[in-house]
Rosetta silent file (secondary structure, phi, psi, omega in degrees, C-alpha in Angstrom):
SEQUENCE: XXXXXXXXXXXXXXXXXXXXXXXXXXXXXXXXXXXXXXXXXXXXXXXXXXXXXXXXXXXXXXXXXXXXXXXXXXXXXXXXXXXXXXXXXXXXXXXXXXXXXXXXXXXXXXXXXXXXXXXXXXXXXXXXXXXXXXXXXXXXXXXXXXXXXXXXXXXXXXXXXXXXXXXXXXXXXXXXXXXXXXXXXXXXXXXXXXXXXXXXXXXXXXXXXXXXXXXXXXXXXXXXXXXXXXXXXXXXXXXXXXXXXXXXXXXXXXXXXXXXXXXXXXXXXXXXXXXXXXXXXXXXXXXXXXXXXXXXXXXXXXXXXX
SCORE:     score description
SCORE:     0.000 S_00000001
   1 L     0.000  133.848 -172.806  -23.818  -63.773   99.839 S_00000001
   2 E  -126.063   98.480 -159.516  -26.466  -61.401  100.602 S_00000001
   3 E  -107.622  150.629  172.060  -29.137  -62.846  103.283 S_00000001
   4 E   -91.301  124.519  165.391  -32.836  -61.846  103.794 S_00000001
   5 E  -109.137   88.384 -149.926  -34.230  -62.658  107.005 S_00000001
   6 L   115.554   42.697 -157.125  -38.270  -62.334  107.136 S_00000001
   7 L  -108.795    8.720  165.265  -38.873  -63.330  103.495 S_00000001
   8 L   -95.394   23.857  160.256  -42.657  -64.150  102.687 S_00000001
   9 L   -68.980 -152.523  151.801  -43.318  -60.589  102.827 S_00000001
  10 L   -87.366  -43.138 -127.350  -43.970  -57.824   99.575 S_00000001
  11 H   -74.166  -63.831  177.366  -40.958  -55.487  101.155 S_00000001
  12 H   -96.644   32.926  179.344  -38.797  -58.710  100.741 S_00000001
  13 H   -83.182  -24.583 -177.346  -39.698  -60.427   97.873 S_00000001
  14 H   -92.208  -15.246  161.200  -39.036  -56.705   95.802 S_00000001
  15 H   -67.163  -51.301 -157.046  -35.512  -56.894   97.814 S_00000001
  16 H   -81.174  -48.647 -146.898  -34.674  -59.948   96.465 S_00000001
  17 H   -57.003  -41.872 -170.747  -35.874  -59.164   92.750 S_00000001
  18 H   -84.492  -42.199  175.584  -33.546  -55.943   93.106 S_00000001
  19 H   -70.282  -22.786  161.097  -30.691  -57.557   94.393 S_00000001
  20 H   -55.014  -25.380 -136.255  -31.169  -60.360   91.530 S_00000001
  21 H  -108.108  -38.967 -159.201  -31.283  -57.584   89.234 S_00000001
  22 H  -125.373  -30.300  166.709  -28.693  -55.126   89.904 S_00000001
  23 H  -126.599  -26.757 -170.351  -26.475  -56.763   92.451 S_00000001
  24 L  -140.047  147.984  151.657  -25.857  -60.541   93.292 S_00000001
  25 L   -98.996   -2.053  170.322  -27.537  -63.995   92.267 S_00000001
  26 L   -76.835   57.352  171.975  -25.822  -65.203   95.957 S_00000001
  27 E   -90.352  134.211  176.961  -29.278  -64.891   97.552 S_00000001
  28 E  -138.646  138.436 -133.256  -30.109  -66.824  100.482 S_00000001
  29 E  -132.494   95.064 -140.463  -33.552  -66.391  101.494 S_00000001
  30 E  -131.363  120.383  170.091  -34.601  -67.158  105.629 S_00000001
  31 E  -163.739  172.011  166.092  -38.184  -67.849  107.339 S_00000001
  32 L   -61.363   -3.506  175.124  -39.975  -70.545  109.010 S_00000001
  33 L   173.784   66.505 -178.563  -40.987  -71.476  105.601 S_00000001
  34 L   -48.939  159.556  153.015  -39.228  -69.613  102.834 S_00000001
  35 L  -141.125  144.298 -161.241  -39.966  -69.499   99.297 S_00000001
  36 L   -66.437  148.115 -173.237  -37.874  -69.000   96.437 S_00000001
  37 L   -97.471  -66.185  173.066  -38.089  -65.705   94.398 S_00000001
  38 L  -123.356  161.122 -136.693  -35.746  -66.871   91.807 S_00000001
  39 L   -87.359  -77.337 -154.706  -34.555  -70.784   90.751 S_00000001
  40 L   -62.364    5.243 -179.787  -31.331  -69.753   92.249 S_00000001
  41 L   -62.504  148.182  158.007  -32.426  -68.757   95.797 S_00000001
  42 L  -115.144   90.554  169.603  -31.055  -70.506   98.618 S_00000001
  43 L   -43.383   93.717  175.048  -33.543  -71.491  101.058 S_00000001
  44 E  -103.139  133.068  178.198  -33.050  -71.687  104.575 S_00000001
  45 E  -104.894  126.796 -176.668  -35.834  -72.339  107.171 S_00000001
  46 L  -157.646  165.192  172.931  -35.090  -71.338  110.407 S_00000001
  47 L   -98.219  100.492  172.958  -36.594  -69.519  113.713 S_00000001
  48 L   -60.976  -14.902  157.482  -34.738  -65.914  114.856 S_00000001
  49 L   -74.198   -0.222 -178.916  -36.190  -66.923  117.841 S_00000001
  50 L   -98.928  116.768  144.788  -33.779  -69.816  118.110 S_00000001
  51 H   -50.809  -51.951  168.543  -30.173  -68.491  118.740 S_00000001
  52 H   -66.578  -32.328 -151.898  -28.181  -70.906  116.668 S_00000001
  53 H   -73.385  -42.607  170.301  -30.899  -71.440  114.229 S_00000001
  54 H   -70.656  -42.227  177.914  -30.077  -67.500  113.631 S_00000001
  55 H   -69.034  -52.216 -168.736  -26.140  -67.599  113.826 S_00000001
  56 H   -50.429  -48.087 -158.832  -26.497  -70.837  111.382 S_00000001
  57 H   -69.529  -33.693 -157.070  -28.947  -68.620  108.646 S_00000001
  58 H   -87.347  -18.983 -120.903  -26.290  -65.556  108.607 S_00000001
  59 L   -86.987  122.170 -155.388  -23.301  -67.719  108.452 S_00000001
  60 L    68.200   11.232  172.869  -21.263  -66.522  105.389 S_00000001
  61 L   -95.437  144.759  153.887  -23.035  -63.460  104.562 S_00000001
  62 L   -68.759  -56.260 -177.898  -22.056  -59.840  103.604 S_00000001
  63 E  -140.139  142.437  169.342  -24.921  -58.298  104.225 S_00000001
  64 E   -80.769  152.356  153.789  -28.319  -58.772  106.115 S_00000001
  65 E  -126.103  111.400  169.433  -31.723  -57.599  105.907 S_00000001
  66 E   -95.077  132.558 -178.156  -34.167  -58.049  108.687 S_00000001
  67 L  -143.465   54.897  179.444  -37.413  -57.370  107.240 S_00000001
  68 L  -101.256  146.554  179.874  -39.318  -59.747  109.265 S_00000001
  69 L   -93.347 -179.168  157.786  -43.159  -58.768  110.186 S_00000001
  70 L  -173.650  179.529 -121.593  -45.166  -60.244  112.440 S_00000001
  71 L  -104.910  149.404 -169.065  -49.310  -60.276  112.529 S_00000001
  72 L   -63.739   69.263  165.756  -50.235  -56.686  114.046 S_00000001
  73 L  -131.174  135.417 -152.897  -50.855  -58.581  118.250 S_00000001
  74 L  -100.007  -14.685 -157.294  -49.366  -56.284  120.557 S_00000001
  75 H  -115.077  -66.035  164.034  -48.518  -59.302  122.929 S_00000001
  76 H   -55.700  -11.489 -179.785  -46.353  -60.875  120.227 S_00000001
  77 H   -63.323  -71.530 -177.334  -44.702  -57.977  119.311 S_00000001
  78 H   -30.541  -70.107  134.562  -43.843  -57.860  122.516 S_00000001
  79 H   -18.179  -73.572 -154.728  -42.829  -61.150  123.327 S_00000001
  80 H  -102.204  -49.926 -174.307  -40.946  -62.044  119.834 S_00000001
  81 H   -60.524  -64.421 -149.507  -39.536  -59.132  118.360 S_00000001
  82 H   -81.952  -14.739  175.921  -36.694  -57.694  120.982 S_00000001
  83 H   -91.965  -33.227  165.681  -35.330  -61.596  121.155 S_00000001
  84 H   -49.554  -55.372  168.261  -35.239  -61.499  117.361 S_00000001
  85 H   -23.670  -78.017 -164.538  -33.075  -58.059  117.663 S_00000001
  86 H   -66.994  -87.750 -153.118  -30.606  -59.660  120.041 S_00000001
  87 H   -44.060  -33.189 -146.027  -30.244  -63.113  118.011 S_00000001
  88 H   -90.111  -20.441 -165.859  -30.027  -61.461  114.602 S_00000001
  89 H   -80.300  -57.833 -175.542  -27.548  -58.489  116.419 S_00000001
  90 H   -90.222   -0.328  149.675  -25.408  -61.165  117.812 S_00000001
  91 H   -70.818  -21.579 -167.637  -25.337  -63.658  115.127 S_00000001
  92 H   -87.469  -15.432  170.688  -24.216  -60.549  112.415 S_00000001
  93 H   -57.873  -69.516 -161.797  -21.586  -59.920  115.611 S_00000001
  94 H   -54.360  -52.362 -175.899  -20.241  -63.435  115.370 S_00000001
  95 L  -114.104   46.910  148.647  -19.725  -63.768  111.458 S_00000001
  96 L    45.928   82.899 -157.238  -18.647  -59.639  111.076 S_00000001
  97 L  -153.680  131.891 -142.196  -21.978  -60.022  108.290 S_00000001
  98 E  -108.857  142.787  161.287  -22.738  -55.842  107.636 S_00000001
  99 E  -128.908  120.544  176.558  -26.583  -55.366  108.658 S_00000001
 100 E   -78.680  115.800  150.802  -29.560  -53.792  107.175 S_00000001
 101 E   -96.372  141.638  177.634  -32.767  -53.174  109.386 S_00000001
 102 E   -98.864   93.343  172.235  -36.277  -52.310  107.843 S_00000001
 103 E   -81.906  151.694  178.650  -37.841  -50.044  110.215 S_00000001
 104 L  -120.606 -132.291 -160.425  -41.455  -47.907  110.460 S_00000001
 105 L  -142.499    0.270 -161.462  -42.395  -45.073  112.363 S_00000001
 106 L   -63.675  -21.148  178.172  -44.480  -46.145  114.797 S_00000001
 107 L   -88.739    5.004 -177.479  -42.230  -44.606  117.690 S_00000001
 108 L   -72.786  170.423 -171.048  -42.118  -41.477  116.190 S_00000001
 109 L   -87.174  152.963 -174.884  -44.616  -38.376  118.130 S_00000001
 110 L   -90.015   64.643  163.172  -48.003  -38.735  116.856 S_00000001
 111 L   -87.945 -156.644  163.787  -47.753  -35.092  115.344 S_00000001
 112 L  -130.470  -21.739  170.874  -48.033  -33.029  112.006 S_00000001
 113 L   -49.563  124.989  138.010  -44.502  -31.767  112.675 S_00000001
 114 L    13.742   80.757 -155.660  -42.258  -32.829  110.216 S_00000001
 115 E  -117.631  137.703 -170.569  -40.313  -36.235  110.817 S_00000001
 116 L  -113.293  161.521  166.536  -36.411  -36.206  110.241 S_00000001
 117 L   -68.051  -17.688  179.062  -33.901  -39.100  110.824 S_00000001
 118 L  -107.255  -20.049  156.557  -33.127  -36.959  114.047 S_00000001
 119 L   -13.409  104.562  165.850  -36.883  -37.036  115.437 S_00000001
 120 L   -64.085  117.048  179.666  -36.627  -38.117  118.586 S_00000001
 121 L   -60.145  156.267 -115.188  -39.340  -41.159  119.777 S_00000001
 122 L   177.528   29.260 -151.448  -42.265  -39.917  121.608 S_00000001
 123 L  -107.985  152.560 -156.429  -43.647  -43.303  121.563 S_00000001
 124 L  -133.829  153.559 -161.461  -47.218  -44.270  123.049 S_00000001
 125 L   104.723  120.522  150.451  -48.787  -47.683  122.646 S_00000001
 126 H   -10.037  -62.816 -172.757  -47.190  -51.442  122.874 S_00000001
 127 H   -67.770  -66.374  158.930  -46.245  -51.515  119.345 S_00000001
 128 H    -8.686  -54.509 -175.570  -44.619  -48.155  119.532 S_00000001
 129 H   -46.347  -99.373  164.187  -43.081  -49.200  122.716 S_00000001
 130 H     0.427  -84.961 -147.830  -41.698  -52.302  120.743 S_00000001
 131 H   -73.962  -45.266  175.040  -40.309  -50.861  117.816 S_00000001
 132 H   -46.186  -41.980 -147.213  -38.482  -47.643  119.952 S_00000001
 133 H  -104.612  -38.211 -176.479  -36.874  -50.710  122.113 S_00000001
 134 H   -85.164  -19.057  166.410  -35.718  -52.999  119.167 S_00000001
 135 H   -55.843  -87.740  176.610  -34.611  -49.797  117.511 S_00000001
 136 H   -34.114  -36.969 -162.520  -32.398  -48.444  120.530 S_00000001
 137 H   -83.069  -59.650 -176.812  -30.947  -51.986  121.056 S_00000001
 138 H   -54.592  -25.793 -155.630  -29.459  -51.966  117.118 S_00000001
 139 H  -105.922  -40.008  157.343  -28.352  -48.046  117.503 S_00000001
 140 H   -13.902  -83.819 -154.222  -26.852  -48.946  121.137 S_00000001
 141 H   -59.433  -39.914 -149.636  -24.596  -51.532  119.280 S_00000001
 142 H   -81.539  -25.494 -164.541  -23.806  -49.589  115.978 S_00000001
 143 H  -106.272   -0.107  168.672  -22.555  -46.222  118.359 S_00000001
 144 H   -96.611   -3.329  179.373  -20.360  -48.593  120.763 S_00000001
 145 H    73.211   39.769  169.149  -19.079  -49.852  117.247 S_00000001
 146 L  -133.640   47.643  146.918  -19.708  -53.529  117.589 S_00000001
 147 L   166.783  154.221 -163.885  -21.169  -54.346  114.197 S_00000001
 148 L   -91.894  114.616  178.311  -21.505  -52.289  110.960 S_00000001
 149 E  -134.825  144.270  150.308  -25.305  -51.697  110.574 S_00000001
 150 E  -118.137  148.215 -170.050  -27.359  -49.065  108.778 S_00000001
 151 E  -114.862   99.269  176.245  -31.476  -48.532  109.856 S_00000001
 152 E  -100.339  153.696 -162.001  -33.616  -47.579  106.919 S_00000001
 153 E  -127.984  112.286 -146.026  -37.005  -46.300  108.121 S_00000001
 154 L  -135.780  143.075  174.979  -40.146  -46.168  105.804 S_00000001
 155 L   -98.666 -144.702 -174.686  -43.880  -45.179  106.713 S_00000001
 156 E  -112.225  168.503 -171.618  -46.594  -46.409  105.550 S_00000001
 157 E   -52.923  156.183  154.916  -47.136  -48.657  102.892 S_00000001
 158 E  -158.997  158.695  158.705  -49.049  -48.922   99.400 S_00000001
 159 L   157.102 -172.978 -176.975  -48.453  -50.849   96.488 S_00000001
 160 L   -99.059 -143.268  177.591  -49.228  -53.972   94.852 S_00000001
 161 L    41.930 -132.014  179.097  -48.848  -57.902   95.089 S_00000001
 162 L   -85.934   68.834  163.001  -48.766  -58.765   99.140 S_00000001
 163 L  -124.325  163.232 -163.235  -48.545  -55.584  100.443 S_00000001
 164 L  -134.976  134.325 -170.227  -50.381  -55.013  103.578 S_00000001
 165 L  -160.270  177.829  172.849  -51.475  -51.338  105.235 S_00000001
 166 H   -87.936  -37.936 -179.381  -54.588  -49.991  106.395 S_00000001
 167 H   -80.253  -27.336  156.054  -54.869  -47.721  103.114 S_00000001
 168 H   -27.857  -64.717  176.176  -54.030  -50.773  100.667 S_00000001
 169 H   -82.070  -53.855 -174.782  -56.876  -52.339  102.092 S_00000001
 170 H   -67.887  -14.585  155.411  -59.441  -50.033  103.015 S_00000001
 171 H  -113.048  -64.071  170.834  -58.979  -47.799  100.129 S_00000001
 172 H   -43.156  -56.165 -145.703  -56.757  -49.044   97.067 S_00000001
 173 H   -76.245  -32.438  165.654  -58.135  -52.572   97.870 S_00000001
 174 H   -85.855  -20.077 -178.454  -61.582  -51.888   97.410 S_00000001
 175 H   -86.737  -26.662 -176.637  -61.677  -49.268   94.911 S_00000001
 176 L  -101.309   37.259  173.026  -59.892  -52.186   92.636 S_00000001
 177 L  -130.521   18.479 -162.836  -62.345  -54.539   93.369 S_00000001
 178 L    42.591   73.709 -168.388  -65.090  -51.614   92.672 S_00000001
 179 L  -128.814  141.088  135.899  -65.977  -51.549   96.349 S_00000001
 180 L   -56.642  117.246 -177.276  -66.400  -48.121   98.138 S_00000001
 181 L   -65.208 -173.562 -153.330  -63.452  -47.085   99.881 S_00000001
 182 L  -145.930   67.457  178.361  -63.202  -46.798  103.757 S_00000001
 183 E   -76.267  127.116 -167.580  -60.896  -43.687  104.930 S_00000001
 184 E   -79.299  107.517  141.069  -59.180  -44.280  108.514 S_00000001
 185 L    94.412  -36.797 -162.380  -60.439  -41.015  110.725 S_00000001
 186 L  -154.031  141.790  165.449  -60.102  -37.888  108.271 S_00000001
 187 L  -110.997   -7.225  165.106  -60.019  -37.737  104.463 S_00000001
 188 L   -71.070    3.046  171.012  -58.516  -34.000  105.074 S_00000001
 189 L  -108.315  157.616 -179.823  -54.839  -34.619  106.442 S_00000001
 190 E   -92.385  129.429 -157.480  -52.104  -34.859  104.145 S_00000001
 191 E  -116.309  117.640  147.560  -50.615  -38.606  104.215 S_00000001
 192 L   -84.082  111.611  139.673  -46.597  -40.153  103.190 S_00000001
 193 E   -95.230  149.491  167.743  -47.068  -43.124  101.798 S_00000001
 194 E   -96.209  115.881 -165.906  -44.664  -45.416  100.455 S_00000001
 195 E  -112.753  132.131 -177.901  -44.299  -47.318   97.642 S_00000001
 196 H    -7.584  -80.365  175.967  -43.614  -50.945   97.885 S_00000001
 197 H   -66.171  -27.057 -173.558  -40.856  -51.825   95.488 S_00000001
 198 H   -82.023   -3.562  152.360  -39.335  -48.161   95.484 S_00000001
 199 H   -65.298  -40.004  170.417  -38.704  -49.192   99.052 S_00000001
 200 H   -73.403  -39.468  169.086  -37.275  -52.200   98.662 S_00000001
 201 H   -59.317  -23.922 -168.842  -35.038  -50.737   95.737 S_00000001
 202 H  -104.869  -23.052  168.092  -33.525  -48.217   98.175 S_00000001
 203 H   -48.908  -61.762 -176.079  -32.946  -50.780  101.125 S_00000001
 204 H   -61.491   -7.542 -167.179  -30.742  -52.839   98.247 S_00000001
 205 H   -85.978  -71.976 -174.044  -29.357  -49.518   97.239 S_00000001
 206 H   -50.026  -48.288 -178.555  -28.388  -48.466  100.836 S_00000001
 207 L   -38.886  -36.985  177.307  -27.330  -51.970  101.580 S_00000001
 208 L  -117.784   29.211  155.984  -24.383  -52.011   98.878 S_00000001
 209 L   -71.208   51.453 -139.189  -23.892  -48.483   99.730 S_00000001
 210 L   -72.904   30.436  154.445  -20.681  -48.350  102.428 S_00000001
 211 L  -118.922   32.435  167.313  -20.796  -45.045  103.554 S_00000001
 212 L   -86.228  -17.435 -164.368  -24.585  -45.321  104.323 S_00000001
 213 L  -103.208  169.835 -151.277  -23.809  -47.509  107.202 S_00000001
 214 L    70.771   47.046 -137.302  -23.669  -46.289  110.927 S_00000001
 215 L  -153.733   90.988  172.127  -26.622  -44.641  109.603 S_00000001
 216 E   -99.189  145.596 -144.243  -30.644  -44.416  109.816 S_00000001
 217 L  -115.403   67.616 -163.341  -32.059  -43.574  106.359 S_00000001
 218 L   -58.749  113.343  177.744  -35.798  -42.303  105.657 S_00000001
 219 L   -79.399  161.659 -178.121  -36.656  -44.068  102.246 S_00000001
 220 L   -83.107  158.144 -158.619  -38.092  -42.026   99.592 S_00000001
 221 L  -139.185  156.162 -168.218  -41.096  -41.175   99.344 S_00000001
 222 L   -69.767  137.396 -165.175  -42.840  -38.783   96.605 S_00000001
 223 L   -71.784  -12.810 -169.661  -42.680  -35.402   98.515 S_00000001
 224 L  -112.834   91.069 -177.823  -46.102  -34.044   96.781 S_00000001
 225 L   -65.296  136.638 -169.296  -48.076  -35.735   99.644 S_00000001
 226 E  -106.351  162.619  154.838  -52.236  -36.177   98.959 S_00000001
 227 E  -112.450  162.733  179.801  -54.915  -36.462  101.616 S_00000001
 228 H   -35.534  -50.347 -166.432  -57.262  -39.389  101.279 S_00000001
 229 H   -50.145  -46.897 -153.814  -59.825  -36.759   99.231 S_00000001
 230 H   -89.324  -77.706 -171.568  -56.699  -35.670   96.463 S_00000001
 231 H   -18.265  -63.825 -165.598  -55.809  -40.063   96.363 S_00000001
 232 H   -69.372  -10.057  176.408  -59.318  -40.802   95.847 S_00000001
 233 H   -77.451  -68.848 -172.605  -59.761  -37.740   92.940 S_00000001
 234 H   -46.555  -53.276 -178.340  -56.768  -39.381   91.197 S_00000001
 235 H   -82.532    4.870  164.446  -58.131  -42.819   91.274 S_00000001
 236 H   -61.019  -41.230 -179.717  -61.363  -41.341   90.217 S_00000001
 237 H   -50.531  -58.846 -172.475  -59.294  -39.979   86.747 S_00000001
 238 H   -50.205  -67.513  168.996  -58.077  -43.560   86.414 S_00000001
 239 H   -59.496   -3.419 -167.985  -61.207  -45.332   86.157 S_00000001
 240 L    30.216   57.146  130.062  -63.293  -42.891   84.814 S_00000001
 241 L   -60.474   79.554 -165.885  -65.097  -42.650   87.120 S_00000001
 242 L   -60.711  116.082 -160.512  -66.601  -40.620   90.050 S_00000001
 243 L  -105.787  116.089  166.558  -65.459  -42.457   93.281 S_00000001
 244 L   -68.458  137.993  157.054  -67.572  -42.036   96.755 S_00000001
 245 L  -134.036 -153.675 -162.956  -65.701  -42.642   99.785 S_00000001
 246 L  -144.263   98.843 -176.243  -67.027  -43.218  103.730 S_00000001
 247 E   -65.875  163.456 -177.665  -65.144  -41.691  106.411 S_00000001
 248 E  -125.830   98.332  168.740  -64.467  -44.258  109.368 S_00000001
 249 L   -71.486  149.700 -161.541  -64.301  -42.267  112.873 S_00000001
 250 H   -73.286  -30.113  173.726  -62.076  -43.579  115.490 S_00000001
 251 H   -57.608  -39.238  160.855  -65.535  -44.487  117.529 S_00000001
 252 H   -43.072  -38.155 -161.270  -66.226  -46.865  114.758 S_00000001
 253 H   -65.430  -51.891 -169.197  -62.801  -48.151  114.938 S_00000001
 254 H   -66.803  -26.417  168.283  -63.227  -48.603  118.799 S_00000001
 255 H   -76.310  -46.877 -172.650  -66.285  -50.095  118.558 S_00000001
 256 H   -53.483   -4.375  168.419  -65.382  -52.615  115.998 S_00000001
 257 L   -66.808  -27.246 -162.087  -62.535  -53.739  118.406 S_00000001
 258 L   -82.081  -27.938 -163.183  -64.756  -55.196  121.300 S_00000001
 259 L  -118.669   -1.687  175.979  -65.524  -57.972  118.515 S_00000001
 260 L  -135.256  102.306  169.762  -62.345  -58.069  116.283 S_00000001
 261 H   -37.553  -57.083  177.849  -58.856  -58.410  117.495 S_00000001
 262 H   -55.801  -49.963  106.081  -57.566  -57.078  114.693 S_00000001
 263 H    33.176  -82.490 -179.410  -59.779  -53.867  114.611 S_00000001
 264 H   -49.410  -27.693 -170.060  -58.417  -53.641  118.340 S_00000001
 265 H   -72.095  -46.745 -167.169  -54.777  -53.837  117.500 S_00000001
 266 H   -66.559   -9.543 -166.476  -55.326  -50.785  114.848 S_00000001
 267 H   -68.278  -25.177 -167.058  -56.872  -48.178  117.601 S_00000001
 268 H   -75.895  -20.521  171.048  -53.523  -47.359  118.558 S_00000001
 269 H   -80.980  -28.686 -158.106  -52.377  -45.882  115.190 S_00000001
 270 H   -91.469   44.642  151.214  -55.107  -44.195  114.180 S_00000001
 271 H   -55.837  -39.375 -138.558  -53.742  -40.838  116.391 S_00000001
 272 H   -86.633  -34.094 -172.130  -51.320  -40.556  113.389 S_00000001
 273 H   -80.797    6.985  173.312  -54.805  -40.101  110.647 S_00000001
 274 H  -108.800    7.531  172.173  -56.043  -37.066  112.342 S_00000001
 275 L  -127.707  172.538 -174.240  -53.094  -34.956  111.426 S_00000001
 276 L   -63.506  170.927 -175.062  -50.823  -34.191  108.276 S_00000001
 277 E  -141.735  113.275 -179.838  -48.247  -37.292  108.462 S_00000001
 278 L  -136.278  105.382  167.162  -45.111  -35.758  106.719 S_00000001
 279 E   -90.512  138.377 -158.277  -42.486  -37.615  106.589 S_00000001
 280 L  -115.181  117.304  177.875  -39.140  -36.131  105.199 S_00000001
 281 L  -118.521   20.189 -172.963  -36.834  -38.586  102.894 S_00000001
 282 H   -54.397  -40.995  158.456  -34.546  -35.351  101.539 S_00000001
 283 H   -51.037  -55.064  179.584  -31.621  -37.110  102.814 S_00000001
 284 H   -46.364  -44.862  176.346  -31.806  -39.866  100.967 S_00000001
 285 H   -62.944  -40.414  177.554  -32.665  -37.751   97.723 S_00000001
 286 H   -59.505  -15.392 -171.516  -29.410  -35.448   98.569 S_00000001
 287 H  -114.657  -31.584  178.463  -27.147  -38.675   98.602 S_00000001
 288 L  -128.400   63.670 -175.328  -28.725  -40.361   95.895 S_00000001
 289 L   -59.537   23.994  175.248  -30.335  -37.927   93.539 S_00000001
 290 L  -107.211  -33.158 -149.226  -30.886  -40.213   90.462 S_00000001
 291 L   -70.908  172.082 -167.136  -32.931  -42.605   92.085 S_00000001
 292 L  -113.201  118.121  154.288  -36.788  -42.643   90.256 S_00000001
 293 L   -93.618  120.054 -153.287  -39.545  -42.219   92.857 S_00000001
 294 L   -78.730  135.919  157.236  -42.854  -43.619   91.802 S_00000001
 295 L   -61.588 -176.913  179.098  -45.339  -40.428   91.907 S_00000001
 296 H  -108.551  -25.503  160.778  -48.520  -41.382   94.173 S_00000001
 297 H   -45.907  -62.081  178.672  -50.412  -40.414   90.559 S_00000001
 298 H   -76.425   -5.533 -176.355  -48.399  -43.406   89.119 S_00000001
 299 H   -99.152  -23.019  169.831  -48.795  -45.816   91.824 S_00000001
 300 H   -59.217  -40.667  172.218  -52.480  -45.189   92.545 S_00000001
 301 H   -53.280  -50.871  173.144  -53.359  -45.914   88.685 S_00000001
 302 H   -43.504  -39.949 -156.653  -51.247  -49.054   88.930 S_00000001
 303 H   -67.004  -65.644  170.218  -53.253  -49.968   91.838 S_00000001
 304 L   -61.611   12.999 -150.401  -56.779  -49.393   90.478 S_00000001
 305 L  -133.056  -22.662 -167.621  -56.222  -50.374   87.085 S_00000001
 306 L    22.603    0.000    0.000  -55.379  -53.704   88.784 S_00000001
């Protein structure tokens, strides 16, 4: 049995498809109000903020995935996340159930340096805060050795179906609705992106890997990184088209915050858009040098091309 925990997302709905595909139909599938992927899913509804309700969802599994989101409020993060940690860490204690966490970057230093699996967190902001503290509590238990976990760690997203970023929407999302895009702070730094399903393929990869675990894992990502300018030149080729875009300066950003919570939640990230954002997945490629990494050429066409 292989269980998903967080499962109306894209990252695990392209987990389950890849573990349908390539390793198990013994899917069991866990949210406050799952939905099945495939006929054969096993649906559990349950709250990781409830302690049994989380030792009940894991109960017979090999291996976990927490891939659960929650809506970009800095006060729920807070609040909700680090009690999820500790239920889902001490239900995968209780029934010796091997665990995968789906991690970001947000605690990482808001630099142009280079980010390795040994980058030390730097991290400024609530959410930052957050994710460094729900991090540390899973690498705590994995280096005292009381539960077999691996951490894979992915920046940020693009890609299709439900996947949700600021560059989905504000660029991809609009150029494939013929909209002008909307570039967060600079269209001049070079940007690692990720793409949706080749993330999710390398979670299920690492997951039925077993000397990936005791382990944090940078998934791959194509190394010949664009700035917004080189993205939007590609999906100009695709459409054939000449595509205008509209830089967005962080004063914009700050103003649009006094009247949209959401807006407000985003100020704290956009440090990371005024510098290159190069994230390094070389390990991953060094252990598994077969796997096929979607170019940012092929995923941008997909995107715009709808």
């Amino acid at each position: 049995m292989q269980t998903a925990l967080g499962t109306n997302g894209q990252i695990a709905e392209e987990l389950t498809r890849e573990l349908h595909r390539n390793v198990t139909h013994d899917i069991r599938l866990v949210s406050r109000h799952p939905r099945a992927v495939h006929e054969t899913d096993e649906l559990v509804s349950a709250d990781l903020r409830d302690t049994r309700a989380t030792a009940d969802a894991v109960a017979g599994s090999d291996v976990v995935y927490l891939t659960v989101g929650l809506p970009m409020d800095s006060a729920m993060w807070q609040e909700q996340f680090p009690v999820m940690m500790g239920n889902v860490i001490a239900a995968c204690r209780q029934h010796h159930c091997r665990l995968v966490f789906f991690d970001n970057t947000y605690m990482y230093p808001r630099t142009a340096a280079p980010q390795t699996e040994q980058t030390p967190f730097e991290p400024v902001g609530p959410k930052a805060r957050v994710r460094a503290h729900i991090t540390t509590m899973l690498l705590d238990q994995m280096g005292a050795g009381n539960l077999e976990a691996l951490i894979c760690r992915a920046p940020e997203f693009y890609g299709p179906g439900r996947t949700q970023s600021l560059t989905n929407s504000m660029v991809f999302g609009r150029i494939a609705k013929g909209r002008r895009p909307m570039v967060p702070v600079s269209a001049h730094t070079r940007r690692t992106l990720i793409w949706t399903p080749d993330a999710s393929r390398a979670m299920a990869l690492l997951g039925n890997t077993p000397d990936a675990y005791a382990q944090t894992w940078h998934l791959p990502c194509d190394p010949d990184r664009l700035t917004y300018r080189g993205m939007i030149a590609v999906a100009s080729a695709a459409v054939g088209r000449r595509i205008g875009y509209t830089t967005v300066p962080t004063l914009a950003f700050r103003i649009g915050g006094l009247l949209n919570p959401t807006v407000r939640e985003v100020e704290e990230l956009l440090p990371r858009y005024r510098q290159d954002n190069i994230f390094d997945s070389s390990k991953f490629m060094s252990r598994f040098p077969d796997f096929p990494v979607t170019s940012y050429r092929q995923g941008i066409q997909q995107l715009v091309e709808g």
